[in-house]
């Protein structure tokens, strides 16, 4: 089914470029994880034309007085598809979008939500990203690689409310908590706790079923952040990538083991004054190399970790 959806998305893009059809995405499947909480699950690999940029998860909570959305997916068209998926569940107004972190695959769909009047909340560190060179460079890369799903009309949407730290609010019958856990995967990492449901939306602090994207993240803090996440005792954890988890202590193993391995191997290379290219070639990647996103992410992750370990060594 996922292969079929990817093929349909590619065909729709071709038709749209030819002017034969509007640019739309095949329907997203809402998955219910509790009485009020839902999510949609993206493809396992990196964002590409083959999956129309649909490689991350997003969630939504039906409160009785409106819908709270967690992340907006990776293209404006996907944002529209997410709204359509929500509409198949409820006709309550979409009031608020909470962004777990300002990475392209989690917020480029915001244009669609602003068009229906939703307000956006996020941690203030995300503002530095979208106003800086990194955010602009990523947008240009997405316009090149994901056209027409991301094109010249795609804009970086700022939050209506930039949060300084943790916050909480109530909507309808549901109490929400937003807890700042960055810098870990990203400086602005926020997790969203749905108290009445025992559900936590973790963003990219936890990956299931694919290689995490690490880049230049603070992997040492990221590892300790996973312990903080477990201490919240989630009944269900909806990750940024992969299926929801009802056993977070078990399912965080992939992310924890991968980060630990990167730090061990690249840390050893730094201690031995081994150049990165040689260190990468000598490292045994067999445990990870068959996993989705390995080819796209692993070398970037290893290099970012190598630089991180150099900096940690200098700071001692």
PDB file of N, CA, C and O in Angstrom, residues 161-217:
ATOM      1  N   UNK A 161       2.985  32.294  18.485  1.00  0.00           N
ATOM      2  CA  UNK A 161       3.445  32.417  19.868  1.00  0.00           C
ATOM      3  C   UNK A 161       4.749  31.651  20.004  1.00  0.00           C
ATOM      4  O   UNK A 161       4.794  30.424  19.839  1.00  0.00           O
ATOM      5  N   UNK A 162       5.831  32.384  20.285  1.00  0.00           N
ATOM      6  CA  UNK A 162       7.129  31.754  20.536  1.00  0.00           C
ATOM      7  C   UNK A 162       7.267  31.542  22.037  1.00  0.00           C
ATOM      8  O   UNK A 162       7.287  32.497  22.810  1.00  0.00           O
ATOM      9  N   UNK A 163       7.357  30.300  22.454  1.00  0.00           N
ATOM     10  CA  UNK A 163       7.407  29.964  23.872  1.00  0.00           C
ATOM     11  C   UNK A 163       8.827  30.084  24.409  1.00  0.00           C
ATOM     12  O   UNK A 163       9.796  29.709  23.737  1.00  0.00           O
ATOM     13  N   UNK A 164       8.948  30.567  25.642  1.00  0.00           N
ATOM     14  CA  UNK A 164      10.254  30.670  26.289  1.00  0.00           C
ATOM     15  C   UNK A 164      10.679  29.348  26.911  1.00  0.00           C
ATOM     16  O   UNK A 164      11.858  29.086  27.085  1.00  0.00           O
ATOM     17  N   UNK A 165       9.726  28.507  27.262  1.00  0.00           N
ATOM     18  CA  UNK A 165      10.029  27.230  27.908  1.00  0.00           C
ATOM     19  C   UNK A 165       8.773  26.391  27.962  1.00  0.00           C
ATOM     20  O   UNK A 165       7.987  26.377  27.021  1.00  0.00           O
ATOM     21  N   UNK A 166       8.566  25.711  29.082  1.00  0.00           N
ATOM     22  CA  UNK A 166       7.395  24.853  29.225  1.00  0.00           C
ATOM     23  C   UNK A 166       6.120  25.695  29.353  1.00  0.00           C
ATOM     24  O   UNK A 166       6.147  26.837  29.835  1.00  0.00           O
ATOM     25  N   UNK A 167       5.010  25.100  28.948  1.00  0.00           N
ATOM     26  CA  UNK A 167       3.719  25.753  29.137  1.00  0.00           C
ATOM     27  C   UNK A 167       2.637  24.681  29.195  1.00  0.00           C
ATOM     28  O   UNK A 167       2.883  23.513  28.879  1.00  0.00           O
ATOM     29  N   UNK A 168       1.460  25.076  29.607  1.00  0.00           N
ATOM     30  CA  UNK A 168       0.324  24.158  29.628  1.00  0.00           C
ATOM     31  C   UNK A 168      -0.932  24.942  29.272  1.00  0.00           C
ATOM     32  O   UNK A 168      -0.988  26.169  29.421  1.00  0.00           O
ATOM     33  N   UNK A 169      -1.933  24.230  28.799  1.00  0.00           N
ATOM     34  CA  UNK A 169      -3.214  24.867  28.491  1.00  0.00           C
ATOM     35  C   UNK A 169      -4.290  23.789  28.463  1.00  0.00           C
ATOM     36  O   UNK A 169      -4.004  22.592  28.381  1.00  0.00           O
ATOM     37  N   UNK A 170      -5.517  24.248  28.545  1.00  0.00           N
ATOM     38  CA  UNK A 170      -6.656  23.348  28.460  1.00  0.00           C
ATOM     39  C   UNK A 170      -7.519  23.766  27.275  1.00  0.00           C
ATOM     40  O   UNK A 170      -7.751  24.957  27.056  1.00  0.00           O
ATOM     41  N   UNK A 171      -7.951  22.786  26.513  1.00  0.00           N
ATOM     42  CA  UNK A 171      -8.917  23.030  25.451  1.00  0.00           C
ATOM     43  C   UNK A 171      -9.985  21.953  25.544  1.00  0.00           C
ATOM     44  O   UNK A 171      -9.670  20.759  25.585  1.00  0.00           O
ATOM     45  N   UNK A 172     -11.249  22.370  25.601  1.00  0.00           N
ATOM     46  CA  UNK A 172     -12.324  21.409  25.772  1.00  0.00           C
ATOM     47  C   UNK A 172     -12.122  20.619  27.052  1.00  0.00           C
ATOM     48  O   UNK A 172     -11.921  21.185  28.127  1.00  0.00           O
ATOM     49  N   UNK A 173     -12.124  19.307  26.928  1.00  0.00           N
ATOM     50  CA  UNK A 173     -11.961  18.442  28.099  1.00  0.00           C
ATOM     51  C   UNK A 173     -10.545  17.916  28.275  1.00  0.00           C
ATOM     52  O   UNK A 173     -10.307  17.025  29.092  1.00  0.00           O
ATOM     53  N   UNK A 174      -9.584  18.474  27.535  1.00  0.00           N
ATOM     54  CA  UNK A 174      -8.227  17.931  27.509  1.00  0.00           C
ATOM     55  C   UNK A 174      -7.221  18.943  28.043  1.00  0.00           C
ATOM     56  O   UNK A 174      -7.232  20.119  27.666  1.00  0.00           O
ATOM     57  N   UNK A 175      -6.329  18.471  28.912  1.00  0.00           N
ATOM     58  CA  UNK A 175      -5.201  19.255  29.397  1.00  0.00           C
ATOM     59  C   UNK A 175      -3.944  18.869  28.633  1.00  0.00           C
ATOM     60  O   UNK A 175      -3.608  17.676  28.515  1.00  0.00           O
ATOM     61  N   UNK A 176      -3.233  19.892  28.143  1.00  0.00           N
ATOM     62  CA  UNK A 176      -1.998  19.698  27.390  1.00  0.00           C
ATOM     63  C   UNK A 176      -0.824  20.307  28.152  1.00  0.00           C
ATOM     64  O   UNK A 176      -0.965  21.343  28.799  1.00  0.00           O
ATOM     65  N   UNK A 177       0.326  19.653  28.025  1.00  0.00           N
ATOM     66  CA  UNK A 177       1.585  20.229  28.498  1.00  0.00           C
ATOM     67  C   UNK A 177       2.582  20.209  27.348  1.00  0.00           C
ATOM     68  O   UNK A 177       2.688  19.212  26.625  1.00  0.00           O
ATOM     69  N   UNK A 178       3.282  21.299  27.169  1.00  0.00           N
ATOM     70  CA  UNK A 178       4.393  21.363  26.221  1.00  0.00           C
ATOM     71  C   UNK A 178       5.671  21.525  27.038  1.00  0.00           C
ATOM     72  O   UNK A 178       5.810  22.478  27.806  1.00  0.00           O
ATOM     73  N   UNK A 179       6.581  20.580  26.873  1.00  0.00           N
ATOM     74  CA  UNK A 179       7.800  20.546  27.681  1.00  0.00           C
ATOM     75  C   UNK A 179       9.006  20.689  26.760  1.00  0.00           C
ATOM     76  O   UNK A 179       9.190  19.906  25.829  1.00  0.00           O
ATOM     77  N   UNK A 180       9.812  21.711  27.030  1.00  0.00           N
ATOM     78  CA  UNK A 180      11.007  21.941  26.217  1.00  0.00           C
ATOM     79  C   UNK A 180      12.102  20.956  26.633  1.00  0.00           C
ATOM     80  O   UNK A 180      12.492  20.905  27.794  1.00  0.00           O
ATOM     81  N   UNK A 181      12.587  20.166  25.692  1.00  0.00           N
ATOM     82  CA  UNK A 181      13.626  19.174  25.971  1.00  0.00           C
ATOM     83  C   UNK A 181      14.873  19.393  25.122  1.00  0.00           C
ATOM     84  O   UNK A 181      15.773  18.551  25.103  1.00  0.00           O
ATOM     85  N   UNK A 182      14.948  20.485  24.402  1.00  0.00           N
ATOM     86  CA  UNK A 182      16.137  20.760  23.610  1.00  0.00           C
ATOM     87  C   UNK A 182      17.184  21.509  24.424  1.00  0.00           C
ATOM     88  O   UNK A 182      16.899  22.004  25.527  1.00  0.00           O
ATOM     89  N   UNK A 183      18.399  21.592  23.869  1.00  0.00           N
ATOM     90  CA  UNK A 183      18.795  20.968  22.618  1.00  0.00           C
ATOM     91  C   UNK A 183      19.061  19.470  22.776  1.00  0.00           C
ATOM     92  O   UNK A 183      19.780  19.050  23.669  1.00  0.00           O
ATOM     93  N   UNK A 184      18.443  18.696  21.897  1.00  0.00           N
ATOM     94  CA  UNK A 184      18.696  17.253  21.805  1.00  0.00           C
ATOM     95  C   UNK A 184      18.796  16.950  20.320  1.00  0.00           C
ATOM     96  O   UNK A 184      19.825  17.208  19.714  1.00  0.00           O
ATOM     97  N   UNK A 185      17.727  16.426  19.710  1.00  0.00           N
ATOM     98  CA  UNK A 185      17.716  16.304  18.257  1.00  0.00           C
ATOM     99  C   UNK A 185      17.802  17.684  17.604  1.00  0.00           C
ATOM    100  O   UNK A 185      18.457  17.862  16.573  1.00  0.00           O
ATOM    101  N   UNK A 186      17.138  18.670  18.205  1.00  0.00           N
ATOM    102  CA  UNK A 186      17.158  20.053  17.721  1.00  0.00           C
ATOM    103  C   UNK A 186      17.123  20.982  18.931  1.00  0.00           C
ATOM    104  O   UNK A 186      16.689  20.585  20.017  1.00  0.00           O
ATOM    105  N   UNK A 187      17.565  22.233  18.766  1.00  0.00           N
ATOM    106  CA  UNK A 187      17.563  23.155  19.907  1.00  0.00           C
ATOM    107  C   UNK A 187      16.178  23.412  20.482  1.00  0.00           C
ATOM    108  O   UNK A 187      16.040  23.668  21.680  1.00  0.00           O
ATOM    109  N   UNK A 188      15.148  23.352  19.616  1.00  0.00           N
ATOM    110  CA  UNK A 188      13.803  23.726  20.042  1.00  0.00           C
ATOM    111  C   UNK A 188      12.910  22.539  20.343  1.00  0.00           C
ATOM    112  O   UNK A 188      11.680  22.689  20.407  1.00  0.00           O
ATOM    113  N   UNK A 189      13.470  21.350  20.567  1.00  0.00           N
ATOM    114  CA  UNK A 189      12.658  20.155  20.814  1.00  0.00           C
ATOM    115  C   UNK A 189      11.612  20.391  21.904  1.00  0.00           C
ATOM    116  O   UNK A 189      11.935  20.765  23.026  1.00  0.00           O
ATOM    117  N   UNK A 190      10.365  20.150  21.540  1.00  0.00           N
ATOM    118  CA  UNK A 190       9.258  20.181  22.496  1.00  0.00           C
ATOM    119  C   UNK A 190       8.527  18.843  22.434  1.00  0.00           C
ATOM    120  O   UNK A 190       8.354  18.275  21.341  1.00  0.00           O
ATOM    121  N   UNK A 191       8.098  18.326  23.581  1.00  0.00           N
ATOM    122  CA  UNK A 191       7.193  17.182  23.583  1.00  0.00           C
ATOM    123  C   UNK A 191       5.838  17.665  24.060  1.00  0.00           C
ATOM    124  O   UNK A 191       5.730  18.623  24.838  1.00  0.00           O
ATOM    125  N   UNK A 192       4.792  17.021  23.564  1.00  0.00           N
ATOM    126  CA  UNK A 192       3.418  17.404  23.882  1.00  0.00           C
ATOM    127  C   UNK A 192       2.765  16.267  24.656  1.00  0.00           C
ATOM    128  O   UNK A 192       2.685  15.136  24.163  1.00  0.00           O
ATOM    129  N   UNK A 193       2.327  16.564  25.858  1.00  0.00           N
ATOM    130  CA  UNK A 193       1.697  15.582  26.733  1.00  0.00           C
ATOM    131  C   UNK A 193       0.189  15.801  26.714  1.00  0.00           C
ATOM    132  O   UNK A 193      -0.291  16.917  26.968  1.00  0.00           O
ATOM    133  N   UNK A 194      -0.560  14.746  26.403  1.00  0.00           N
ATOM    134  CA  UNK A 194      -2.028  14.771  26.436  1.00  0.00           C
ATOM    135  C   UNK A 194      -2.433  14.025  27.703  1.00  0.00           C
ATOM    136  O   UNK A 194      -2.486  12.798  27.738  1.00  0.00           O
ATOM    137  N   UNK A 195      -2.688  14.765  28.766  1.00  0.00           N
ATOM    138  CA  UNK A 195      -2.793  14.183  30.103  1.00  0.00           C
ATOM    139  C   UNK A 195      -3.906  13.135  30.216  1.00  0.00           C
ATOM    140  O   UNK A 195      -3.692  12.036  30.730  1.00  0.00           O
ATOM    141  N   UNK A 196      -5.095  13.463  29.765  1.00  0.00           N
ATOM    142  CA  UNK A 196      -6.230  12.557  29.955  1.00  0.00           C
ATOM    143  C   UNK A 196      -6.047  11.242  29.188  1.00  0.00           C
ATOM    144  O   UNK A 196      -6.628  10.221  29.561  1.00  0.00           O
ATOM    145  N   UNK A 197      -5.250  11.260  28.140  1.00  0.00           N
ATOM    146  CA  UNK A 197      -5.073  10.064  27.309  1.00  0.00           C
ATOM    147  C   UNK A 197      -3.805   9.288  27.633  1.00  0.00           C
ATOM    148  O   UNK A 197      -3.625   8.172  27.135  1.00  0.00           O
ATOM    149  N   UNK A 198      -2.909   9.864  28.426  1.00  0.00           N
ATOM    150  CA  UNK A 198      -1.629   9.195  28.677  1.00  0.00           C
ATOM    151  C   UNK A 198      -0.775   9.083  27.432  1.00  0.00           C
ATOM    152  O   UNK A 198       0.029   8.159  27.291  1.00  0.00           O
ATOM    153  N   UNK A 199      -0.939  10.044  26.518  1.00  0.00           N
ATOM    154  CA  UNK A 199      -0.224  10.036  25.238  1.00  0.00           C
ATOM    155  C   UNK A 199       0.799  11.164  25.225  1.00  0.00           C
ATOM    156  O   UNK A 199       0.510  12.281  25.690  1.00  0.00           O
ATOM    157  N   UNK A 200       1.983  10.874  24.697  1.00  0.00           N
ATOM    158  CA  UNK A 200       3.006  11.897  24.482  1.00  0.00           C
ATOM    159  C   UNK A 200       3.419  11.877  23.020  1.00  0.00           C
ATOM    160  O   UNK A 200       3.712  10.816  22.460  1.00  0.00           O
ATOM    161  N   UNK A 201       3.431  13.053  22.413  1.00  0.00           N
ATOM    162  CA  UNK A 201       3.982  13.229  21.069  1.00  0.00           C
ATOM    163  C   UNK A 201       5.412  13.740  21.237  1.00  0.00           C
ATOM    164  O   UNK A 201       5.632  14.835  21.752  1.00  0.00           O
ATOM    165  N   UNK A 202       6.373  12.927  20.816  1.00  0.00           N
ATOM    166  CA  UNK A 202       7.776  13.179  21.174  1.00  0.00           C
ATOM    167  C   UNK A 202       8.576  13.889  20.100  1.00  0.00           C
ATOM    168  O   UNK A 202       9.741  14.209  20.321  1.00  0.00           O
ATOM    169  N   UNK A 203       7.980  14.137  18.912  1.00  0.00           N
ATOM    170  CA  UNK A 203       8.814  14.671  17.842  1.00  0.00           C
ATOM    171  C   UNK A 203       9.939  13.709  17.529  1.00  0.00           C
ATOM    172  O   UNK A 203       9.789  12.479  17.624  1.00  0.00           O
ATOM    173  N   UNK A 204      11.103  14.243  17.191  1.00  0.00           N
ATOM    174  CA  UNK A 204      12.221  13.400  16.741  1.00  0.00           C
ATOM    175  C   UNK A 204      13.199  13.037  17.845  1.00  0.00           C
ATOM    176  O   UNK A 204      14.330  12.627  17.558  1.00  0.00           O
ATOM    177  N   UNK A 205      12.786  13.159  19.085  1.00  0.00           N
ATOM    178  CA  UNK A 205      13.645  12.654  20.160  1.00  0.00           C
ATOM    179  C   UNK A 205      13.759  11.139  20.062  1.00  0.00           C
ATOM    180  O   UNK A 205      14.756  10.542  20.477  1.00  0.00           O
ATOM    181  N   UNK A 206      12.751  10.504  19.483  1.00  0.00           N
ATOM    182  CA  UNK A 206      12.756   9.054  19.308  1.00  0.00           C
ATOM    183  C   UNK A 206      12.359   8.712  17.880  1.00  0.00           C
ATOM    184  O   UNK A 206      11.370   9.226  17.364  1.00  0.00           O
ATOM    185  N   UNK A 207      13.176   7.867  17.220  1.00  0.00           N
ATOM    186  CA  UNK A 207      12.873   7.327  15.901  1.00  0.00           C
ATOM    187  C   UNK A 207      12.603   5.833  16.046  1.00  0.00           C
ATOM    188  O   UNK A 207      13.283   5.151  16.809  1.00  0.00           O
ATOM    189  N   UNK A 208      11.646   5.322  15.277  1.00  0.00           N
ATOM    190  CA  UNK A 208      11.394   3.885  15.232  1.00  0.00           C
ATOM    191  C   UNK A 208      11.420   3.437  13.769  1.00  0.00           C
ATOM    192  O   UNK A 208      10.771   4.054  12.918  1.00  0.00           O
ATOM    193  N   UNK A 209      12.195   2.395  13.476  1.00  0.00           N
ATOM    194  CA  UNK A 209      12.153   1.786  12.160  1.00  0.00           C
ATOM    195  C   UNK A 209      13.019   2.433  11.105  1.00  0.00           C
ATOM    196  O   UNK A 209      12.948   2.046   9.938  1.00  0.00           O
ATOM    197  N   UNK A 210      13.866   3.390  11.481  1.00  0.00           N
ATOM    198  CA  UNK A 210      14.758   4.019  10.519  1.00  0.00           C
ATOM    199  C   UNK A 210      15.930   4.651  11.248  1.00  0.00           C
ATOM    200  O   UNK A 210      15.887   4.874  12.467  1.00  0.00           O
ATOM    201  N   UNK A 211      16.984   4.935  10.500  1.00  0.00           N
ATOM    202  CA  UNK A 211      18.138   5.618  11.074  1.00  0.00           C
ATOM    203  C   UNK A 211      17.723   7.028  11.491  1.00  0.00           C
ATOM    204  O   UNK A 211      17.101   7.757  10.713  1.00  0.00           O
ATOM    205  N   UNK A 212      18.033   7.443  12.716  1.00  0.00           N
ATOM    206  CA  UNK A 212      17.743   8.829  13.099  1.00  0.00           C
ATOM    207  C   UNK A 212      18.572   9.809  12.278  1.00  0.00           C
ATOM    208  O   UNK A 212      19.665   9.481  11.804  1.00  0.00           O
ATOM    209  N   UNK A 213      18.054  11.016  12.114  1.00  0.00           N
ATOM    210  CA  UNK A 213      18.877  12.100  11.577  1.00  0.00           C
ATOM    211  C   UNK A 213      19.523  12.809  12.757  1.00  0.00           C
ATOM    212  O   UNK A 213      18.843  13.313  13.644  1.00  0.00           O
ATOM    213  N   UNK A 214      20.855  12.827  12.755  1.00  0.00           N
ATOM    214  CA  UNK A 214      21.614  13.413  13.858  1.00  0.00           C
ATOM    215  C   UNK A 214      22.236  14.741  13.442  1.00  0.00           C
ATOM    216  O   UNK A 214      22.117  15.753  14.139  1.00  0.00           O
ATOM    217  N   UNK A 215      22.913  14.756  12.289  1.00  0.00           N
ATOM    218  CA  UNK A 215      23.571  15.980  11.857  1.00  0.00           C
ATOM    219  C   UNK A 215      24.549  16.464  12.910  1.00  0.00           C
ATOM    220  O   UNK A 215      25.370  15.696  13.414  1.00  0.00           O
ATOM    221  N   UNK A 216      24.427  17.740  13.303  1.00  0.00           N
ATOM    222  CA  UNK A 216      25.322  18.298  14.321  1.00  0.00           C
ATOM    223  C   UNK A 216      24.647  18.384  15.689  1.00  0.00           C
ATOM    224  O   UNK A 216      25.037  19.181  16.533  1.00  0.00           O
ATOM    225  N   UNK A 217      23.641  17.542  15.910  1.00  0.00           N
ATOM    226  CA  UNK A 217      22.907  17.584  17.178  1.00  0.00           C
ATOM    227  C   UNK A 217      23.813  17.269  18.361  1.00  0.00           C
ATOM    228  O   UNK A 217      24.833  16.582  18.226  1.00  0.00           O
TER     229      UNK A 217
END
